[in-house]
């Protein structure tokens, strides 16, 4: 019985953490835009535009046009990036 209670408590904690973490992430992204081609190796923010991976931190090289980072709105092109994903 105590294993079941501990398991339910752990599951509830994980679910509650997910509910709290998502709004914080969304609030951090206000005033920012995706900028393709400026991410450094291992420092991209999420999935690649060409589908080669689906997670942050997996860029294989600097400035890959398929990798992106969030940057302050209006600064992407000044950094040498593009706000649109490359064509497939």
PDB file of N, CA and C in Angstrom:
ATOM      1  N   UNK A   1       0.823  -1.194   0.000  1.00  0.00           N
ATOM      2  CA  UNK A   1       0.000   0.000   0.000  1.00  0.00           C
ATOM      3  C   UNK A   1       0.864   1.254   0.000  1.00  0.00           C
ATOM      4  N   UNK A   2       1.951   1.316   0.762  1.00  0.00           N
ATOM      5  CA  UNK A   2       2.772   2.519   0.830  1.00  0.00           C
ATOM      6  C   UNK A   2       3.513   2.777  -0.488  1.00  0.00           C
ATOM      7  N   UNK A   3       3.856   1.719  -1.234  1.00  0.00           N
ATOM      8  CA  UNK A   3       4.482   1.901  -2.543  1.00  0.00           C
ATOM      9  C   UNK A   3       3.521   2.610  -3.487  1.00  0.00           C
ATOM     10  N   UNK A   4       2.276   2.236  -3.430  1.00  0.00           N
ATOM     11  CA  UNK A   4       1.266   2.850  -4.287  1.00  0.00           C
ATOM     12  C   UNK A   4       1.090   4.334  -3.954  1.00  0.00           C
ATOM     13  N   UNK A   5       1.069   4.669  -2.690  1.00  0.00           N
ATOM     14  CA  UNK A   5       0.924   6.062  -2.260  1.00  0.00           C
ATOM     15  C   UNK A   5       2.141   6.871  -2.709  1.00  0.00           C
ATOM     16  N   UNK A   6       3.333   6.316  -2.547  1.00  0.00           N
ATOM     17  CA  UNK A   6       4.549   7.008  -2.955  1.00  0.00           C
ATOM     18  C   UNK A   6       4.578   7.207  -4.468  1.00  0.00           C
ATOM     19  N   UNK A   7       4.159   6.204  -5.205  1.00  0.00           N
ATOM     20  CA  UNK A   7       4.116   6.301  -6.661  1.00  0.00           C
ATOM     21  C   UNK A   7       3.134   7.381  -7.110  1.00  0.00           C
ATOM     22  N   UNK A   8       1.961   7.412  -6.517  1.00  0.00           N
ATOM     23  CA  UNK A   8       0.968   8.433  -6.861  1.00  0.00           C
ATOM     24  C   UNK A   8       1.470   9.833  -6.500  1.00  0.00           C
ATOM     25  N   UNK A   9       2.139   9.972  -5.360  1.00  0.00           N
ATOM     26  CA  UNK A   9       2.670  11.275  -4.964  1.00  0.00           C
ATOM     27  C   UNK A   9       3.752  11.734  -5.935  1.00  0.00           C
ATOM     28  N   UNK A  10       4.612  10.831  -6.358  1.00  0.00           N
ATOM     29  CA  UNK A  10       5.666  11.178  -7.308  1.00  0.00           C
ATOM     30  C   UNK A  10       5.068  11.579  -8.649  1.00  0.00           C
ATOM     31  N   UNK A  11       4.091  10.852  -9.107  1.00  0.00           N
ATOM     32  CA  UNK A  11       3.433  11.170 -10.372  1.00  0.00           C
ATOM     33  C   UNK A  11       2.734  12.530 -10.295  1.00  0.00           C
ATOM     34  N   UNK A  12       2.057  12.794  -9.209  1.00  0.00           N
ATOM     35  CA  UNK A  12       1.375  14.080  -9.037  1.00  0.00           C
ATOM     36  C   UNK A  12       2.385  15.231  -9.022  1.00  0.00           C
ATOM     37  N   UNK A  13       3.542  15.017  -8.430  1.00  0.00           N
ATOM     38  CA  UNK A  13       4.580  16.053  -8.394  1.00  0.00           C
ATOM     39  C   UNK A  13       5.100  16.359  -9.786  1.00  0.00           C
ATOM     40  N   UNK A  14       5.340  15.322 -10.566  1.00  0.00           N
ATOM     41  CA  UNK A  14       5.834  15.508 -11.933  1.00  0.00           C
ATOM     42  C   UNK A  14       4.801  16.255 -12.771  1.00  0.00           C
ATOM     43  N   UNK A  15       3.543  15.858 -12.664  1.00  0.00           N
ATOM     44  CA  UNK A  15       2.490  16.526 -13.423  1.00  0.00           C
ATOM     45  C   UNK A  15       2.334  17.983 -13.002  1.00  0.00           C
ATOM     46  N   UNK A  16       2.398  18.251 -11.713  1.00  0.00           N
ATOM     47  CA  UNK A  16       2.280  19.627 -11.228  1.00  0.00           C
ATOM     48  C   UNK A  16       3.453  20.473 -11.711  1.00  0.00           C
ATOM     49  N   UNK A  17       4.631  19.916 -11.746  1.00  0.00           N
ATOM     50  CA  UNK A  17       5.807  20.639 -12.227  1.00  0.00           C
ATOM     51  C   UNK A  17       5.642  21.013 -13.694  1.00  0.00           C
ATOM     52  N   UNK A  18       5.094  20.124 -14.487  1.00  0.00           N
ATOM     53  CA  UNK A  18       4.860  20.407 -15.899  1.00  0.00           C
ATOM     54  C   UNK A  18       3.872  21.539 -16.094  1.00  0.00           C
ATOM     55  N   UNK A  19       2.845  21.609 -15.280  1.00  0.00           N
ATOM     56  CA  UNK A  19       1.846  22.674 -15.385  1.00  0.00           C
ATOM     57  C   UNK A  19       2.453  24.013 -15.012  1.00  0.00           C
ATOM     58  N   UNK A  20       3.325  24.043 -14.030  1.00  0.00           N
ATOM     59  CA  UNK A  20       3.961  25.285 -13.601  1.00  0.00           C
ATOM     60  C   UNK A  20       5.048  25.713 -14.577  1.00  0.00           C
ATOM     61  N   UNK A  21       5.816  24.791 -15.122  1.00  0.00           N
ATOM     62  CA  UNK A  21       6.960  25.137 -15.965  1.00  0.00           C
ATOM     63  C   UNK A  21       6.548  25.707 -17.313  1.00  0.00           C
ATOM     64  N   UNK A  22       5.490  25.217 -17.927  1.00  0.00           N
ATOM     65  CA  UNK A  22       5.102  25.686 -19.252  1.00  0.00           C
ATOM     66  C   UNK A  22       4.737  27.162 -19.305  1.00  0.00           C
ATOM     67  N   UNK A  23       3.926  27.702 -18.396  1.00  0.00           N
ATOM     68  CA  UNK A  23       3.640  29.131 -18.469  1.00  0.00           C
ATOM     69  C   UNK A  23       4.892  29.991 -18.267  1.00  0.00           C
ATOM     70  N   UNK A  24       5.827  29.550 -17.447  1.00  0.00           N
ATOM     71  CA  UNK A  24       7.055  30.306 -17.244  1.00  0.00           C
ATOM     72  C   UNK A  24       7.839  30.362 -18.541  1.00  0.00           C
ATOM     73  N   UNK A  25       7.945  29.239 -19.267  1.00  0.00           N
ATOM     74  CA  UNK A  25       8.668  29.200 -20.531  1.00  0.00           C
ATOM     75  C   UNK A  25       7.998  30.129 -21.539  1.00  0.00           C
ATOM     76  N   UNK A  26       6.669  30.087 -21.614  1.00  0.00           N
ATOM     77  CA  UNK A  26       5.949  30.932 -22.567  1.00  0.00           C
ATOM     78  C   UNK A  26       6.150  32.410 -22.236  1.00  0.00           C
ATOM     79  N   UNK A  27       6.177  32.760 -20.969  1.00  0.00           N
ATOM     80  CA  UNK A  27       6.372  34.154 -20.584  1.00  0.00           C
ATOM     81  C   UNK A  27       7.769  34.636 -20.974  1.00  0.00           C
ATOM     82  N   UNK A  28       8.761  33.764 -20.909  1.00  0.00           N
ATOM     83  CA  UNK A  28      10.119  34.129 -21.286  1.00  0.00           C
ATOM     84  C   UNK A  28      10.247  34.408 -22.775  1.00  0.00           C
ATOM     85  N   UNK A  29       9.358  33.845 -23.593  1.00  0.00           N
ATOM     86  CA  UNK A  29       9.457  33.973 -25.037  1.00  0.00           C
ATOM     87  C   UNK A  29       8.787  35.228 -25.583  1.00  0.00           C
ATOM     88  N   UNK A  30       8.095  35.997 -24.775  1.00  0.00           N
ATOM     89  CA  UNK A  30       7.444  37.211 -25.260  1.00  0.00           C
ATOM     90  C   UNK A  30       8.509  38.207 -25.691  1.00  0.00           C
ATOM     91  N   UNK A  31       8.277  38.847 -26.818  1.00  0.00           N
ATOM     92  CA  UNK A  31       9.236  39.809 -27.329  1.00  0.00           C
ATOM     93  C   UNK A  31      10.420  39.158 -28.018  1.00  0.00           C
ATOM     94  N   UNK A  32      10.307  37.862 -28.300  1.00  0.00           N
ATOM     95  CA  UNK A  32      11.383  37.137 -28.960  1.00  0.00           C
ATOM     96  C   UNK A  32      10.862  36.499 -30.237  1.00  0.00           C
ATOM     97  N   UNK A  33      11.773  36.130 -31.117  1.00  0.00           N
ATOM     98  CA  UNK A  33      11.406  35.455 -32.352  1.00  0.00           C
ATOM     99  C   UNK A  33      12.413  34.362 -32.646  1.00  0.00           C
ATOM    100  N   UNK A  34      11.972  33.370 -33.426  1.00  0.00           N
ATOM    101  CA  UNK A  34      12.883  32.314 -33.864  1.00  0.00           C
ATOM    102  C   UNK A  34      13.824  32.911 -34.891  1.00  0.00           C
ATOM    103  N   UNK A  35      15.102  32.608 -34.738  1.00  0.00           N
ATOM    104  CA  UNK A  35      16.104  33.086 -35.679  1.00  0.00           C
ATOM    105  C   UNK A  35      16.899  31.882 -36.177  1.00  0.00           C
ATOM    106  N   UNK A  36      16.756  31.580 -37.460  1.00  0.00           N
ATOM    107  CA  UNK A  36      17.416  30.434 -38.073  1.00  0.00           C
ATOM    108  C   UNK A  36      18.811  30.819 -38.554  1.00  0.00           C
ATOM    109  N   UNK A  37      19.781  29.933 -38.307  1.00  0.00           N
ATOM    110  CA  UNK A  37      21.132  30.130 -38.818  1.00  0.00           C
ATOM    111  C   UNK A  37      22.079  30.837 -37.880  1.00  0.00           C
ATOM    112  N   UNK A  38      21.699  31.056 -36.633  1.00  0.00           N
ATOM    113  CA  UNK A  38      22.596  31.739 -35.696  1.00  0.00           C
ATOM    114  C   UNK A  38      22.994  30.868 -34.501  1.00  0.00           C
ATOM    115  N   UNK A  39      22.380  29.709 -34.360  1.00  0.00           N
ATOM    116  CA  UNK A  39      22.674  28.839 -33.214  1.00  0.00           C
ATOM    117  C   UNK A  39      24.073  28.246 -33.336  1.00  0.00           C
ATOM    118  N   UNK A  40      24.763  28.182 -32.234  1.00  0.00           N
ATOM    119  CA  UNK A  40      26.082  27.552 -32.180  1.00  0.00           C
ATOM    120  C   UNK A  40      25.917  26.055 -31.940  1.00  0.00           C
ATOM    121  N   UNK A  41      26.941  25.297 -32.239  1.00  0.00           N
ATOM    122  CA  UNK A  41      26.925  23.841 -32.047  1.00  0.00           C
ATOM    123  C   UNK A  41      26.478  23.512 -30.626  1.00  0.00           C
ATOM    124  N   UNK A  42      25.443  22.684 -30.522  1.00  0.00           N
ATOM    125  CA  UNK A  42      24.944  22.251 -29.214  1.00  0.00           C
ATOM    126  C   UNK A  42      24.152  23.303 -28.460  1.00  0.00           C
ATOM    127  N   UNK A  43      23.819  24.428 -29.097  1.00  0.00           N
ATOM    128  CA  UNK A  43      23.133  25.512 -28.382  1.00  0.00           C
ATOM    129  C   UNK A  43      21.847  25.963 -29.068  1.00  0.00           C
ATOM    130  N   UNK A  44      21.214  25.106 -29.871  1.00  0.00           N
ATOM    131  CA  UNK A  44      19.936  25.451 -30.484  1.00  0.00           C
ATOM    132  C   UNK A  44      18.828  25.367 -29.445  1.00  0.00           C
ATOM    133  N   UNK A  45      17.708  26.025 -29.720  1.00  0.00           N
ATOM    134  CA  UNK A  45      16.623  26.060 -28.741  1.00  0.00           C
ATOM    135  C   UNK A  45      15.597  24.943 -28.872  1.00  0.00           C
ATOM    136  N   UNK A  46      15.453  24.337 -30.040  1.00  0.00           N
ATOM    137  CA  UNK A  46      14.485  23.243 -30.174  1.00  0.00           C
ATOM    138  C   UNK A  46      14.733  22.484 -31.463  1.00  0.00           C
ATOM    139  N   UNK A  47      13.719  21.807 -31.958  1.00  0.00           N
ATOM    140  CA  UNK A  47      13.838  20.934 -33.130  1.00  0.00           C
ATOM    141  C   UNK A  47      14.369  21.668 -34.360  1.00  0.00           C
ATOM    142  N   UNK A  48      15.084  20.946 -35.199  1.00  0.00           N
ATOM    143  CA  UNK A  48      15.608  21.538 -36.433  1.00  0.00           C
ATOM    144  C   UNK A  48      14.488  21.671 -37.463  1.00  0.00           C
ATOM    145  N   UNK A  49      14.641  22.603 -38.380  1.00  0.00           N
ATOM    146  CA  UNK A  49      13.634  22.830 -39.412  1.00  0.00           C
ATOM    147  C   UNK A  49      13.540  21.660 -40.385  1.00  0.00           C
ATOM    148  N   UNK A  50      14.628  20.945 -40.590  1.00  0.00           N
ATOM    149  CA  UNK A  50      14.613  19.832 -41.550  1.00  0.00           C
ATOM    150  C   UNK A  50      14.255  18.493 -40.907  1.00  0.00           C
ATOM    151  N   UNK A  51      13.973  18.483 -39.615  1.00  0.00           N
ATOM    152  CA  UNK A  51      13.548  17.266 -38.937  1.00  0.00           C
ATOM    153  C   UNK A  51      14.664  16.315 -38.550  1.00  0.00           C
ATOM    154  N   UNK A  52      15.912  16.760 -38.589  1.00  0.00           N
ATOM    155  CA  UNK A  52      17.019  15.866 -38.252  1.00  0.00           C
ATOM    156  C   UNK A  52      17.061  15.514 -36.763  1.00  0.00           C
ATOM    157  N   UNK A  53      16.432  16.327 -35.913  1.00  0.00           N
ATOM    158  CA  UNK A  53      16.294  16.026 -34.487  1.00  0.00           C
ATOM    159  C   UNK A  53      15.143  16.842 -33.930  1.00  0.00           C
ATOM    160  N   UNK A  54      14.713  16.509 -32.718  1.00  0.00           N
ATOM    161  CA  UNK A  54      13.549  17.186 -32.149  1.00  0.00           C
ATOM    162  C   UNK A  54      13.800  17.796 -30.779  1.00  0.00           C
ATOM    163  N   UNK A  55      15.078  18.024 -30.444  1.00  0.00           N
ATOM    164  CA  UNK A  55      15.367  18.538 -29.105  1.00  0.00           C
ATOM    165  C   UNK A  55      16.362  19.694 -29.122  1.00  0.00           C
ATOM    166  N   UNK A  56      16.321  20.464 -28.052  1.00  0.00           N
ATOM    167  CA  UNK A  56      17.278  21.554 -27.878  1.00  0.00           C
ATOM    168  C   UNK A  56      18.668  20.984 -27.611  1.00  0.00           C
ATOM    169  N   UNK A  57      19.685  21.743 -27.975  1.00  0.00           N
ATOM    170  CA  UNK A  57      21.053  21.355 -27.677  1.00  0.00           C
ATOM    171  C   UNK A  57      21.630  20.288 -28.568  1.00  0.00           C
ATOM    172  N   UNK A  58      21.022  20.027 -29.725  1.00  0.00           N
ATOM    173  CA  UNK A  58      21.515  18.965 -30.593  1.00  0.00           C
ATOM    174  C   UNK A  58      22.069  19.462 -31.925  1.00  0.00           C
ATOM    175  N   UNK A  59      22.287  20.756 -32.069  1.00  0.00           N
ATOM    176  CA  UNK A  59      22.873  21.279 -33.306  1.00  0.00           C
ATOM    177  C   UNK A  59      24.265  20.684 -33.474  1.00  0.00           C
ATOM    178  N   UNK A  60      24.562  20.227 -34.669  1.00  0.00           N
ATOM    179  CA  UNK A  60      25.845  19.560 -34.943  1.00  0.00           C
ATOM    180  C   UNK A  60      26.945  20.521 -35.375  1.00  0.00           C
ATOM    181  N   UNK A  61      26.571  21.752 -35.812  1.00  0.00           N
ATOM    182  CA  UNK A  61      27.577  22.721 -36.238  1.00  0.00           C
ATOM    183  C   UNK A  61      27.071  24.141 -36.011  1.00  0.00           C
ATOM    184  N   UNK A  62      27.969  25.080 -35.972  1.00  0.00           N
ATOM    185  CA  UNK A  62      27.617  26.487 -35.815  1.00  0.00           C
ATOM    186  C   UNK A  62      26.884  26.994 -37.051  1.00  0.00           C
ATOM    187  N   UNK A  63      25.911  27.848 -36.827  1.00  0.00           N
ATOM    188  CA  UNK A  63      25.205  28.593 -37.875  1.00  0.00           C
ATOM    189  C   UNK A  63      24.537  27.727 -38.942  1.00  0.00           C
ATOM    190  N   UNK A  64      24.105  26.528 -38.581  1.00  0.00           N
ATOM    191  CA  UNK A  64      23.356  25.676 -39.506  1.00  0.00           C
ATOM    192  C   UNK A  64      22.037  26.390 -39.819  1.00  0.00           C
ATOM    193  N   UNK A  65      21.684  26.575 -41.089  1.00  0.00           N
ATOM    194  CA  UNK A  65      20.446  27.295 -41.425  1.00  0.00           C
ATOM    195  C   UNK A  65      19.171  26.589 -40.958  1.00  0.00           C
ATOM    196  N   UNK A  66      19.235  25.322 -40.592  1.00  0.00           N
ATOM    197  CA  UNK A  66      18.076  24.586 -40.096  1.00  0.00           C
ATOM    198  C   UNK A  66      17.911  24.677 -38.585  1.00  0.00           C
ATOM    199  N   UNK A  67      18.903  25.204 -37.890  1.00  0.00           N
ATOM    200  CA  UNK A  67      18.841  25.322 -36.426  1.00  0.00           C
ATOM    201  C   UNK A  67      18.433  26.742 -36.063  1.00  0.00           C
ATOM    202  N   UNK A  68      17.754  26.893 -34.915  1.00  0.00           N
ATOM    203  CA  UNK A  68      17.308  28.220 -34.521  1.00  0.00           C
ATOM    204  C   UNK A  68      17.473  28.463 -33.039  1.00  0.00           C
ATOM    205  N   UNK A  69      17.457  29.740 -32.687  1.00  0.00           N
ATOM    206  CA  UNK A  69      17.473  30.213 -31.299  1.00  0.00           C
ATOM    207  C   UNK A  69      16.430  31.303 -31.182  1.00  0.00           C
ATOM    208  N   UNK A  70      15.908  31.478 -29.982  1.00  0.00           N
ATOM    209  CA  UNK A  70      15.075  32.639 -29.717  1.00  0.00           C
ATOM    210  C   UNK A  70      16.004  33.825 -29.521  1.00  0.00           C
ATOM    211  N   UNK A  71      15.693  34.924 -30.180  1.00  0.00           N
ATOM    212  CA  UNK A  71      16.451  36.168 -30.025  1.00  0.00           C
ATOM    213  C   UNK A  71      15.449  37.298 -29.820  1.00  0.00           C
ATOM    214  N   UNK A  72      15.924  38.427 -29.357  1.00  0.00           N
ATOM    215  CA  UNK A  72      15.049  39.580 -29.178  1.00  0.00           C
ATOM    216  C   UNK A  72      14.429  39.955 -30.518  1.00  0.00           C
ATOM    217  N   UNK A  73      13.143  40.247 -30.510  1.00  0.00           N
ATOM    218  CA  UNK A  73      12.437  40.601 -31.740  1.00  0.00           C
ATOM    219  C   UNK A  73      13.145  41.757 -32.434  1.00  0.00           C
ATOM    220  N   UNK A  74      13.329  41.618 -33.743  1.00  0.00           N
ATOM    221  CA  UNK A  74      13.957  42.662 -34.528  1.00  0.00           C
ATOM    222  C   UNK A  74      15.466  42.578 -34.635  1.00  0.00           C
ATOM    223  N   UNK A  75      16.086  41.573 -33.998  1.00  0.00           N
ATOM    224  CA  UNK A  75      17.551  41.491 -34.019  1.00  0.00           C
ATOM    225  C   UNK A  75      18.088  40.357 -34.893  1.00  0.00           C
ATOM    226  N   UNK A  76      17.233  39.485 -35.353  1.00  0.00           N
ATOM    227  CA  UNK A  76      17.685  38.288 -36.068  1.00  0.00           C
ATOM    228  C   UNK A  76      18.508  38.623 -37.308  1.00  0.00           C
ATOM    229  N   UNK A  77      17.952  39.429 -38.188  1.00  0.00           N
ATOM    230  CA  UNK A  77      18.654  39.724 -39.441  1.00  0.00           C
ATOM    231  C   UNK A  77      19.939  40.507 -39.201  1.00  0.00           C
ATOM    232  N   UNK A  78      19.979  41.308 -38.151  1.00  0.00           N
ATOM    233  CA  UNK A  78      21.211  42.033 -37.799  1.00  0.00           C
ATOM    234  C   UNK A  78      22.315  41.061 -37.395  1.00  0.00           C
ATOM    235  N   UNK A  79      21.916  39.893 -36.880  1.00  0.00           N
ATOM    236  CA  UNK A  79      22.875  38.867 -36.450  1.00  0.00           C
ATOM    237  C   UNK A  79      23.284  37.966 -37.612  1.00  0.00           C
ATOM    238  N   UNK A  80      22.659  38.160 -38.785  1.00  0.00           N
ATOM    239  CA  UNK A  80      22.970  37.330 -39.941  1.00  0.00           C
ATOM    240  C   UNK A  80      22.044  36.158 -40.105  1.00  0.00           C
ATOM    241  N   UNK A  81      20.946  36.115 -39.349  1.00  0.00           N
ATOM    242  CA  UNK A  81      20.014  35.005 -39.434  1.00  0.00           C
ATOM    243  C   UNK A  81      18.792  35.340 -40.255  1.00  0.00           C
ATOM    244  N   UNK A  82      17.870  34.394 -40.297  1.00  0.00           N
ATOM    245  CA  UNK A  82      16.605  34.523 -41.019  1.00  0.00           C
ATOM    246  C   UNK A  82      15.470  34.181 -40.073  1.00  0.00           C
ATOM    247  N   UNK A  83      14.356  34.894 -40.193  1.00  0.00           N
ATOM    248  CA  UNK A  83      13.210  34.603 -39.345  1.00  0.00           C
ATOM    249  C   UNK A  83      12.290  33.540 -39.937  1.00  0.00           C
ATOM    250  N   UNK A  84      12.569  33.140 -41.165  1.00  0.00           N
ATOM    251  CA  UNK A  84      11.800  32.071 -41.821  1.00  0.00           C
ATOM    252  C   UNK A  84      12.675  30.829 -41.942  1.00  0.00           C
ATOM    253  N   UNK A  85      12.068  29.672 -41.740  1.00  0.00           N
ATOM    254  CA  UNK A  85      12.810  28.416 -41.893  1.00  0.00           C
ATOM    255  C   UNK A  85      13.211  28.246 -43.359  1.00  0.00           C
ATOM    256  N   UNK A  86      14.352  27.614 -43.621  1.00  0.00           N
ATOM    257  CA  UNK A  86      14.758  27.390 -45.013  1.00  0.00           C
ATOM    258  C   UNK A  86      13.768  26.462 -45.709  1.00  0.00           C
ATOM    259  N   UNK A  87      13.655  26.585 -47.023  1.00  0.00           N
ATOM    260  CA  UNK A  87      12.764  25.717 -47.786  1.00  0.00           C
ATOM    261  C   UNK A  87      13.228  24.280 -47.739  1.00  0.00           C
ATOM    262  N   UNK A  88      12.281  23.361 -47.795  1.00  0.00           N
ATOM    263  CA  UNK A  88      12.629  21.942 -47.716  1.00  0.00           C
ATOM    264  C   UNK A  88      12.905  21.379 -49.079  1.00  0.00           C
TER     265      UNK A  88
END
